[in-house]
mmCIF file of C-alpha atoms and ligand atoms in Angstrom:
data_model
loop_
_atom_site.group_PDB
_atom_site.id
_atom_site.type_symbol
_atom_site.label_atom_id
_atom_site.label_comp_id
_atom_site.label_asym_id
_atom_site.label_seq_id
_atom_site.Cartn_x
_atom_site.Cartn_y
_atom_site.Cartn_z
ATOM 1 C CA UNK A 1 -34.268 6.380 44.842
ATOM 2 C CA UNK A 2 -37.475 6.956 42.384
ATOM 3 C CA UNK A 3 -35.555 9.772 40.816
ATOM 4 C CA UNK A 4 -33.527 7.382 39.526
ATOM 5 C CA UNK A 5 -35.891 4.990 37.736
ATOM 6 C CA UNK A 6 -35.396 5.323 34.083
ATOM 7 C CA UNK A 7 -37.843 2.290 33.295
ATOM 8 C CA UNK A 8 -40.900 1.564 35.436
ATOM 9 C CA UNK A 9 -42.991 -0.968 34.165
ATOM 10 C CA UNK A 10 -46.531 -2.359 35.728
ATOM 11 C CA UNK A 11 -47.858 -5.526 34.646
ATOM 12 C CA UNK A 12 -46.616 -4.806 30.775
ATOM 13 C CA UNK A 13 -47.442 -7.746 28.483
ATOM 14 C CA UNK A 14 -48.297 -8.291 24.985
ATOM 15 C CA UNK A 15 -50.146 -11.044 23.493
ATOM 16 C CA UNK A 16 -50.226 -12.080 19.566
ATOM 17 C CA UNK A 17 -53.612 -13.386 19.324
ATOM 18 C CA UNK A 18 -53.771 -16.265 21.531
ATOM 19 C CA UNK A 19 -50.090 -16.468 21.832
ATOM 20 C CA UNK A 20 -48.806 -14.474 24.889
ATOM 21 C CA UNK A 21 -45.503 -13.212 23.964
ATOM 22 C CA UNK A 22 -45.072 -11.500 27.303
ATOM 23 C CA UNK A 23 -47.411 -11.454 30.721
ATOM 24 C CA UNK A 24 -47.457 -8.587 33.257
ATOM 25 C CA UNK A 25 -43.909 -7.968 33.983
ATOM 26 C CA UNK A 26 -42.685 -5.776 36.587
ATOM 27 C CA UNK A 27 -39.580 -4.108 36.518
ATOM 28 C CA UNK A 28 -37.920 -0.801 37.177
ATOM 29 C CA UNK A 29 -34.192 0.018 35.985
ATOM 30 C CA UNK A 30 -32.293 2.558 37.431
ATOM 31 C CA UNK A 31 -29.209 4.817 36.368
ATOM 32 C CA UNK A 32 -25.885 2.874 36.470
ATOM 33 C CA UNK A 33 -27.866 -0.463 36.535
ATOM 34 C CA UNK A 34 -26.782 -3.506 34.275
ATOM 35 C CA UNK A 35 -30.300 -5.579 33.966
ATOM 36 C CA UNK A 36 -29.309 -8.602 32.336
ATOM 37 C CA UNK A 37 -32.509 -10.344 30.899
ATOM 38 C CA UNK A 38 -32.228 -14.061 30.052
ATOM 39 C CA UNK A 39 -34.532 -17.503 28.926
ATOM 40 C CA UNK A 40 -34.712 -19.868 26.436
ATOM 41 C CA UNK A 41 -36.174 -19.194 22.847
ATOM 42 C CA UNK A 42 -39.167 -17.894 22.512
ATOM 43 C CA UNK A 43 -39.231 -16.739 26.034
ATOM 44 C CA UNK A 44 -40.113 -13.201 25.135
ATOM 45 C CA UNK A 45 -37.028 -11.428 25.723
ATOM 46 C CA UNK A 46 -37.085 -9.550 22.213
ATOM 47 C CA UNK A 47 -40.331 -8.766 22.710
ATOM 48 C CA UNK A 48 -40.301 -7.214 26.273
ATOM 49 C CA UNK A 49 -37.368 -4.931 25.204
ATOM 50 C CA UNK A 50 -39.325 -4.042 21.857
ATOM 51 C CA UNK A 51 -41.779 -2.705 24.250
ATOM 52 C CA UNK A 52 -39.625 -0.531 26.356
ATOM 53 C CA UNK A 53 -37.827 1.001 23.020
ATOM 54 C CA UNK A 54 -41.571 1.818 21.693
ATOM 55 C CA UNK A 55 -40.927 -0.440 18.873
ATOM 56 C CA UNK A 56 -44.092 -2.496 19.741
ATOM 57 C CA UNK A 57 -46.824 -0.907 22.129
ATOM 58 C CA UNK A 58 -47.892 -3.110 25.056
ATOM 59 C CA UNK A 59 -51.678 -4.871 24.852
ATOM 60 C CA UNK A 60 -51.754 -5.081 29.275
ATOM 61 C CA UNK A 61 -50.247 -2.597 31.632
ATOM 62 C CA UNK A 62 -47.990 0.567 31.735
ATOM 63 C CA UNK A 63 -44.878 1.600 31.292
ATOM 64 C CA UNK A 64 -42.693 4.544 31.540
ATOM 65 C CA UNK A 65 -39.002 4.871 29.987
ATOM 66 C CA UNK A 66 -37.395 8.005 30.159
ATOM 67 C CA UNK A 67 -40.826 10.528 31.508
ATOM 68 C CA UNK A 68 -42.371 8.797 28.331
ATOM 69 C CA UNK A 69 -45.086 6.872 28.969
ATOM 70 C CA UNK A 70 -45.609 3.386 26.418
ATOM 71 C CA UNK A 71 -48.706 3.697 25.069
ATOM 72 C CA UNK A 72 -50.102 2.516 21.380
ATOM 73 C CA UNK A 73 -48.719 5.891 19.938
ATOM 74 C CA UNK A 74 -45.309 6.073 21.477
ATOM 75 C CA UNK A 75 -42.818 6.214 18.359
ATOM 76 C CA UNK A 76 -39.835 5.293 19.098
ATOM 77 C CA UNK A 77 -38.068 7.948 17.838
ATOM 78 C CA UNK A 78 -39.693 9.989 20.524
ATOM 79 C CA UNK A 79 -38.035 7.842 23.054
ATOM 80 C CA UNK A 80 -34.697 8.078 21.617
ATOM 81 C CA UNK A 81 -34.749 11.565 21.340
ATOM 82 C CA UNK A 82 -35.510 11.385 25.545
ATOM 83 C CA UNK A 83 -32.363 9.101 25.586
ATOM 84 C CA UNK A 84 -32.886 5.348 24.500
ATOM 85 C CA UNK A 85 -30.080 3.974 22.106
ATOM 86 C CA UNK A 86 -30.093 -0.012 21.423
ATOM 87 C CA UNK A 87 -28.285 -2.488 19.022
ATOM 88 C CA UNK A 88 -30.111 -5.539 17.599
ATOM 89 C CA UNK A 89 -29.396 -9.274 17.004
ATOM 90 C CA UNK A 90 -28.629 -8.596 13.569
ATOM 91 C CA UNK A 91 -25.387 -6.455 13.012
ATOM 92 C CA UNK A 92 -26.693 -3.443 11.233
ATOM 93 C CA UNK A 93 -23.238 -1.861 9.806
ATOM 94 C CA UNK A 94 -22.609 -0.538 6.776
ATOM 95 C CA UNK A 95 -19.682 -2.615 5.885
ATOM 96 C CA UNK A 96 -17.604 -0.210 3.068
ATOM 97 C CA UNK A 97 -17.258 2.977 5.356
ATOM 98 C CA UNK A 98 -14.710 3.114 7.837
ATOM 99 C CA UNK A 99 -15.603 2.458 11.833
ATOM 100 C CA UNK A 100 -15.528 6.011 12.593
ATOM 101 C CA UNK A 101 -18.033 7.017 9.330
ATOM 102 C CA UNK A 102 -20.273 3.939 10.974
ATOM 103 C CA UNK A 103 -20.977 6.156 14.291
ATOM 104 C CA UNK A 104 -21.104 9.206 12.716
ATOM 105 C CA UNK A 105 -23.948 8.153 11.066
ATOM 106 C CA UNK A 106 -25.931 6.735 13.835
ATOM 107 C CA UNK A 107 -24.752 9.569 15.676
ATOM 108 C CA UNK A 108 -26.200 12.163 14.166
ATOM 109 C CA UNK A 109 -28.334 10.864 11.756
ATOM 110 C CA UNK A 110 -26.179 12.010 9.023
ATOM 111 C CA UNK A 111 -27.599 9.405 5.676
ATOM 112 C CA UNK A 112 -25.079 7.999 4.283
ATOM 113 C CA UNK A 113 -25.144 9.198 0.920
ATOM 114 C CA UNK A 114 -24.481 13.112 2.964
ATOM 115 C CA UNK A 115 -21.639 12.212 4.854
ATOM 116 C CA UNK A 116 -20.564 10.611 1.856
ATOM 117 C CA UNK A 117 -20.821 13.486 -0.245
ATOM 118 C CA UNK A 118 -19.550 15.623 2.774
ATOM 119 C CA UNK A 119 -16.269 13.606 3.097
ATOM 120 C CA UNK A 120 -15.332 14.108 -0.874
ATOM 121 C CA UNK A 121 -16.618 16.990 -1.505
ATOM 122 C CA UNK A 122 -15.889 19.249 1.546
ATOM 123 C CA UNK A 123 -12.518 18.148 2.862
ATOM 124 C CA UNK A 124 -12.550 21.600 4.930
ATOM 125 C CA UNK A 125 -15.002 20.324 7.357
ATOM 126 C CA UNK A 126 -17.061 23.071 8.894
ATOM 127 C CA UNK A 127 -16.793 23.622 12.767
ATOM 128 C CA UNK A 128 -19.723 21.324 13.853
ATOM 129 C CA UNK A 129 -18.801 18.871 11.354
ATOM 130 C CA UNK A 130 -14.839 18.457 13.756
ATOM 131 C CA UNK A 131 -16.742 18.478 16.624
ATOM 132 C CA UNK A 132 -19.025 15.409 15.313
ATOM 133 C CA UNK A 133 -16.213 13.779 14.418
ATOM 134 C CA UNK A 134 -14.510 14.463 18.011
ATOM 135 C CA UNK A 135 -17.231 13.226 19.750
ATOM 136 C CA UNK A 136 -17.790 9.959 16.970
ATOM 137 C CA UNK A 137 -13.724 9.308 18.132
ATOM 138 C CA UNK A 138 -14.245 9.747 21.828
ATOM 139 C CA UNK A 139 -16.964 6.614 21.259
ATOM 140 C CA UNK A 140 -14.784 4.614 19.282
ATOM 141 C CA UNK A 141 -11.633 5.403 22.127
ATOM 142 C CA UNK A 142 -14.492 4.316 24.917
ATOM 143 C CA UNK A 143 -15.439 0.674 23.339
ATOM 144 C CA UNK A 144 -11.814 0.214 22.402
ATOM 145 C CA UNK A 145 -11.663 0.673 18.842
ATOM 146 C CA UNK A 146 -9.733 4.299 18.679
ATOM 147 C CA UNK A 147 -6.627 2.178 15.785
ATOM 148 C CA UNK A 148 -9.356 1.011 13.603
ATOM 149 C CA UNK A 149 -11.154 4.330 13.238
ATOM 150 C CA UNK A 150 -10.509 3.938 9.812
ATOM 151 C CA UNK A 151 -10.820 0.479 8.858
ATOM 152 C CA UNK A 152 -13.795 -0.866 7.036
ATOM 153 C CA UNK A 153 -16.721 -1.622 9.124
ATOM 154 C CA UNK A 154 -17.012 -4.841 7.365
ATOM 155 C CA UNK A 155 -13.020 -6.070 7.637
ATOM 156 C CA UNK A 156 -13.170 -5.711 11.521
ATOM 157 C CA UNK A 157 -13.423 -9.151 13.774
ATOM 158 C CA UNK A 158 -17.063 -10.033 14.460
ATOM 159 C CA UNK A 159 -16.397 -9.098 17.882
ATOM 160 C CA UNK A 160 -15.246 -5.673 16.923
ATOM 161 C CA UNK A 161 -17.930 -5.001 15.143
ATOM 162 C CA UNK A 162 -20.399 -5.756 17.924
ATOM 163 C CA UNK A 163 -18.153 -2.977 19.749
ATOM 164 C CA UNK A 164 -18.282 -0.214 16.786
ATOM 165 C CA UNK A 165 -22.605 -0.538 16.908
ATOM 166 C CA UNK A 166 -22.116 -0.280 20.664
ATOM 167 C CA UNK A 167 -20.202 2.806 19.904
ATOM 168 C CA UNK A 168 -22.649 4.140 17.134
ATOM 169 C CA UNK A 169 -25.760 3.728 20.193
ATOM 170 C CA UNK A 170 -23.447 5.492 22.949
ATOM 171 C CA UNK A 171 -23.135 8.210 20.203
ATOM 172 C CA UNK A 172 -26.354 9.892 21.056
ATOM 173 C CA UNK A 173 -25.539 10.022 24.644
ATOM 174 C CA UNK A 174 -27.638 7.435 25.562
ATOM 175 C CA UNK A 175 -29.155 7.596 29.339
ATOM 176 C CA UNK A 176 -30.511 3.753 28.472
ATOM 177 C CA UNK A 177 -28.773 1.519 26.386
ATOM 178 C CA UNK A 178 -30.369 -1.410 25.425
ATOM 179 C CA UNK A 179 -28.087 -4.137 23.872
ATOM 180 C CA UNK A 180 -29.779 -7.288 22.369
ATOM 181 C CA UNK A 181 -27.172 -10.356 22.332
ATOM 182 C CA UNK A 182 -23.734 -8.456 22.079
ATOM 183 C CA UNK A 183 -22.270 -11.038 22.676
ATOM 184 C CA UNK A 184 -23.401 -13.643 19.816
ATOM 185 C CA UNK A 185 -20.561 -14.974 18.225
ATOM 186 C CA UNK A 186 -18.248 -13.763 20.672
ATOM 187 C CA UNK A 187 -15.258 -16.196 21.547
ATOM 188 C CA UNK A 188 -14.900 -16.260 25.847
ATOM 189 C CA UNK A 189 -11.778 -13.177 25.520
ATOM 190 C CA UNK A 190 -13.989 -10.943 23.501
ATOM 191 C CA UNK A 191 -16.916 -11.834 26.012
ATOM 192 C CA UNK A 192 -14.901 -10.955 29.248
ATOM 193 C CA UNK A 193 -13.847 -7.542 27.423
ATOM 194 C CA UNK A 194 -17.666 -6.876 26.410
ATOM 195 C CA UNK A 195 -18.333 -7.290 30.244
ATOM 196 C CA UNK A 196 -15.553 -5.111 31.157
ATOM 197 C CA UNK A 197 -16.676 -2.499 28.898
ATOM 198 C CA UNK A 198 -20.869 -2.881 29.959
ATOM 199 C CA UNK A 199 -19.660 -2.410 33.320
ATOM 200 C CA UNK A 200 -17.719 0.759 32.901
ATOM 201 C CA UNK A 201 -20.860 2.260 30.532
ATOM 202 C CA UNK A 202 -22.799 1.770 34.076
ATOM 203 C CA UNK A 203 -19.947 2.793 36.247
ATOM 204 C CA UNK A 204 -20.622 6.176 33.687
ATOM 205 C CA UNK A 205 -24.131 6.243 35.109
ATOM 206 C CA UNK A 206 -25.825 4.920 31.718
ATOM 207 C CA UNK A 207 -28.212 2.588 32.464
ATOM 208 C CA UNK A 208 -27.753 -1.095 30.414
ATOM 209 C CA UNK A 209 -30.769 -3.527 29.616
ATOM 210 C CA UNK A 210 -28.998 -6.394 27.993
ATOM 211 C CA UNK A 211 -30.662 -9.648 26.315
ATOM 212 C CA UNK A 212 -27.822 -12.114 26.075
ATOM 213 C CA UNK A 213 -28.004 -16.280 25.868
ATOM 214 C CA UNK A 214 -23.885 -16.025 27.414
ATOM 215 C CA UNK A 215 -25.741 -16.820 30.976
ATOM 216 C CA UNK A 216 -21.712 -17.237 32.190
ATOM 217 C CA UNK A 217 -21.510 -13.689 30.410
ATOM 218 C CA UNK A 218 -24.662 -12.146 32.431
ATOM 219 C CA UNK A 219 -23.741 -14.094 35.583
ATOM 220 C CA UNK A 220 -20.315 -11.863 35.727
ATOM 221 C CA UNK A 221 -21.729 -8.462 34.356
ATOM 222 C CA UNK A 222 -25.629 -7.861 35.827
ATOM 223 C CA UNK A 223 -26.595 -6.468 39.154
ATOM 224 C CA UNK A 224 -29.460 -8.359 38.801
ATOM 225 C CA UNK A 225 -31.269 -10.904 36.187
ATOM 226 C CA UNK A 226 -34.718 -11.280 34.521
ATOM 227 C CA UNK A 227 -35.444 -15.084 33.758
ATOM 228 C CA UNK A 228 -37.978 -15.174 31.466
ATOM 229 C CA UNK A 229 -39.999 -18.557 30.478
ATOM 230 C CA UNK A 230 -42.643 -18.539 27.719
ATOM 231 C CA UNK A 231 -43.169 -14.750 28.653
ATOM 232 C CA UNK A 232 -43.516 -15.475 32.476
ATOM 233 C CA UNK A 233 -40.885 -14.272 34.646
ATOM 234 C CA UNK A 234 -39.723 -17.471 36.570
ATOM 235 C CA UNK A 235 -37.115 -15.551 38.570
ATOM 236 C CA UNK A 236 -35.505 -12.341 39.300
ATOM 237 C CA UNK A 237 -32.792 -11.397 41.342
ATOM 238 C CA UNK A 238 -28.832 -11.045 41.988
ATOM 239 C CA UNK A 239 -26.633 -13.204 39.865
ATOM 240 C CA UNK A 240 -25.484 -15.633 42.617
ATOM 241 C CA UNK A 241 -29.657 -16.581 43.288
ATOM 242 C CA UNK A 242 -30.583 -16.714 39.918
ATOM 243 C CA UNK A 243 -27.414 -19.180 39.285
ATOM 244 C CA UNK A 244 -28.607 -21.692 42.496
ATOM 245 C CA UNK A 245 -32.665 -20.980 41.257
ATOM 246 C CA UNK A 246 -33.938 -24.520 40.801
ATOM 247 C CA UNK A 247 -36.675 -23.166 38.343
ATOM 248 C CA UNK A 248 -33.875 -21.179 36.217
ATOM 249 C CA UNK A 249 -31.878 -24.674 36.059
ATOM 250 C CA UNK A 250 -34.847 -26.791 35.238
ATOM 251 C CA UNK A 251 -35.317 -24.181 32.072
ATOM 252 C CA UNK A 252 -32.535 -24.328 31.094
ATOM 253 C CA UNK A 253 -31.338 -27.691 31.406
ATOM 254 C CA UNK A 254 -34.647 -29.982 32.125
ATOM 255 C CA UNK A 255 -36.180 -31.739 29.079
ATOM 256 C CA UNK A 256 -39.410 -29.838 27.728
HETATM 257 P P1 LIG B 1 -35.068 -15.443 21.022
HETATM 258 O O1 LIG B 1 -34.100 -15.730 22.122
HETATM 259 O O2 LIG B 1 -35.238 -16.592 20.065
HETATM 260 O O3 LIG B 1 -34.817 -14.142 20.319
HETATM 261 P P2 LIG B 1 -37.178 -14.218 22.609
HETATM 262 O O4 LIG B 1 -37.058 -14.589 24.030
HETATM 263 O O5 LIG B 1 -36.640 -12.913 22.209
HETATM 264 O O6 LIG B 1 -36.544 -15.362 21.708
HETATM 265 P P3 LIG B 1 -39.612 -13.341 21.392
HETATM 266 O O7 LIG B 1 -38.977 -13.127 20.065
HETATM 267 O O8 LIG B 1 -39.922 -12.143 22.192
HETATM 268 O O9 LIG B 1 -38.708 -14.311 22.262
HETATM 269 O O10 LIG B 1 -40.923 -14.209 21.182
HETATM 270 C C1 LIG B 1 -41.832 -14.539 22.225
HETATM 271 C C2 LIG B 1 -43.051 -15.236 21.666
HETATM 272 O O11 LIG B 1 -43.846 -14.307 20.938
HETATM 273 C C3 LIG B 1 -42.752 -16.397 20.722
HETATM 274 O O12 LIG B 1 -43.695 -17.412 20.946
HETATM 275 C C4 LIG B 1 -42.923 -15.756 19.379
HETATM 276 O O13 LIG B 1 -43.303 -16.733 18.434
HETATM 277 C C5 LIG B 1 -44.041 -14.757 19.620
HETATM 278 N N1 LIG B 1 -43.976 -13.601 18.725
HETATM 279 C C6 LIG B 1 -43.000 -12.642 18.736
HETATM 280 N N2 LIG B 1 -43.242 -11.715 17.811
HETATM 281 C C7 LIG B 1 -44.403 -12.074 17.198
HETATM 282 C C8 LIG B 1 -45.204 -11.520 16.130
HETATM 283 N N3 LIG B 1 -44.839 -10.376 15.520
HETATM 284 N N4 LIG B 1 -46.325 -12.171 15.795
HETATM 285 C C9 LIG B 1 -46.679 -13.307 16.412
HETATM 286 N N5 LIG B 1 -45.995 -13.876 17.405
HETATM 287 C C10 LIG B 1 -44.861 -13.289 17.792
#
């Protein structure tokens, strides 16, 4: 149903001088949806989602996310505030306070250096300040992670701490979550359990854009799959076509 669309995008691209990082891509994503979108290096995958989080404004076409529309002066703050959340290929932790300090601070926005102060200082939390660190908990119960709520952001497995920024982005009660490469550096049991817990944030109704090179990964997890090639789409559809799509094997596996 249109109500449903929480991305609607019409012939978005972007091009860096002569270089065209994406061209005209059409997609909508609805509530509950897993859009997986896949391609080799370079394809424009990083790009495409920097465009629906407002992080880089689109030089073709339009695009709505959330009632906002992407335009050259959509922050992306504004879009988070209407319910984006997204983690990047880079984990961005801060590795000496505990999991639990990690999403209260992406949260809530919270610096560091207050919560810091807060936690020393004011051991008799005030009222809001339980019910911040209720809801950070509930997060860190939903991705798994409730016993290490107070271990060290930086001591947790690599594939833990993929989970806690996933938890830190569901703390704002995301309607979108956009997850670029959760799995990197995953072995194949934290990858299955990453799926698992992807498809229960859509079962929840959130909907998931997720960049991943684990094409096994995406295969099991997306209700349908962006293939992107050199910022063309070269095929879109349901797992089991994109997996038998003689242009999607030839991109991946044919010599360039
Ligand atoms: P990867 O899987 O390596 O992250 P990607 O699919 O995310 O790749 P992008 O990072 O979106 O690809 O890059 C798409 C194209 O746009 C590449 O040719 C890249 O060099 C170019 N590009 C991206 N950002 C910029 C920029 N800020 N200035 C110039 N060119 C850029």
């Amino acid at each position: 149903a249109a109500g449903s669309e929480l991305v609607s995008l019409s012939r978005l691209g972007k091009s860096y001088g002569g270089v065209h990082a994406v061209q005209s891509v059409d997609l909508t994503v609805n509530a509950g949806e897993v859009l997986g979108l896949i391609g080799p290096n370079g394809a424009g995958k990083t790009t495409l989602v920097n465009m629906v989080t407002a992080l880089t404004p689109p030089t073709t076409g339009t695009g709505t996310v959330l009632g906002v529309p992407l335009s050259a002066t959509t922050k992306a703050h504004r879009l988070a505030q209407a319910g984006v959340a997204r983690t990047f290929q880079q984990i961005k932790l801060f590795n000496r306070l505990s999991a639990l300090e990690n999403v209260l601070v992406g949260g809530y926005r919270i610096t560091q250096d207050t919560l810091l102060r807060r936690l020393l200082f004011l051991p008799s939390a005030r009222r809001s300040e339980r019910e911040a660190v209720a809801m950070a908990s509930a997060q860190l119960i939903r991705v798994g992670l409730a016993d290490k709520a107070s271990n060290a952001a930086g001591d947790l497995s690599y594939g833990d701490q993929r989970r806690l920024e996933i938890a830190r982005a569901l703390a704002s009660h995301p309607s979108l979550l956009v997850l670029d490469e959760p799995a990197a550096g995953m072995n194949h049991v934290e990858a299955a359990s990453l799926s698992e817990l992807i498809r229960s944030l859509a079962a929840d109704g959130i909907a998931v854009l997720v960049i991943e090179h684990n094409v096994r990964m995406m295969l099991a997890t997306c209700d349908r799959i962006m293939v992107l090639n050199f910022g063309e789409i070269i095929a879109f559809g349901k797992p089991g076509d994109i997996a038998r799509d003689p242009r999607v094997l030839e991109a991946y596996l044919g010599s360039s």
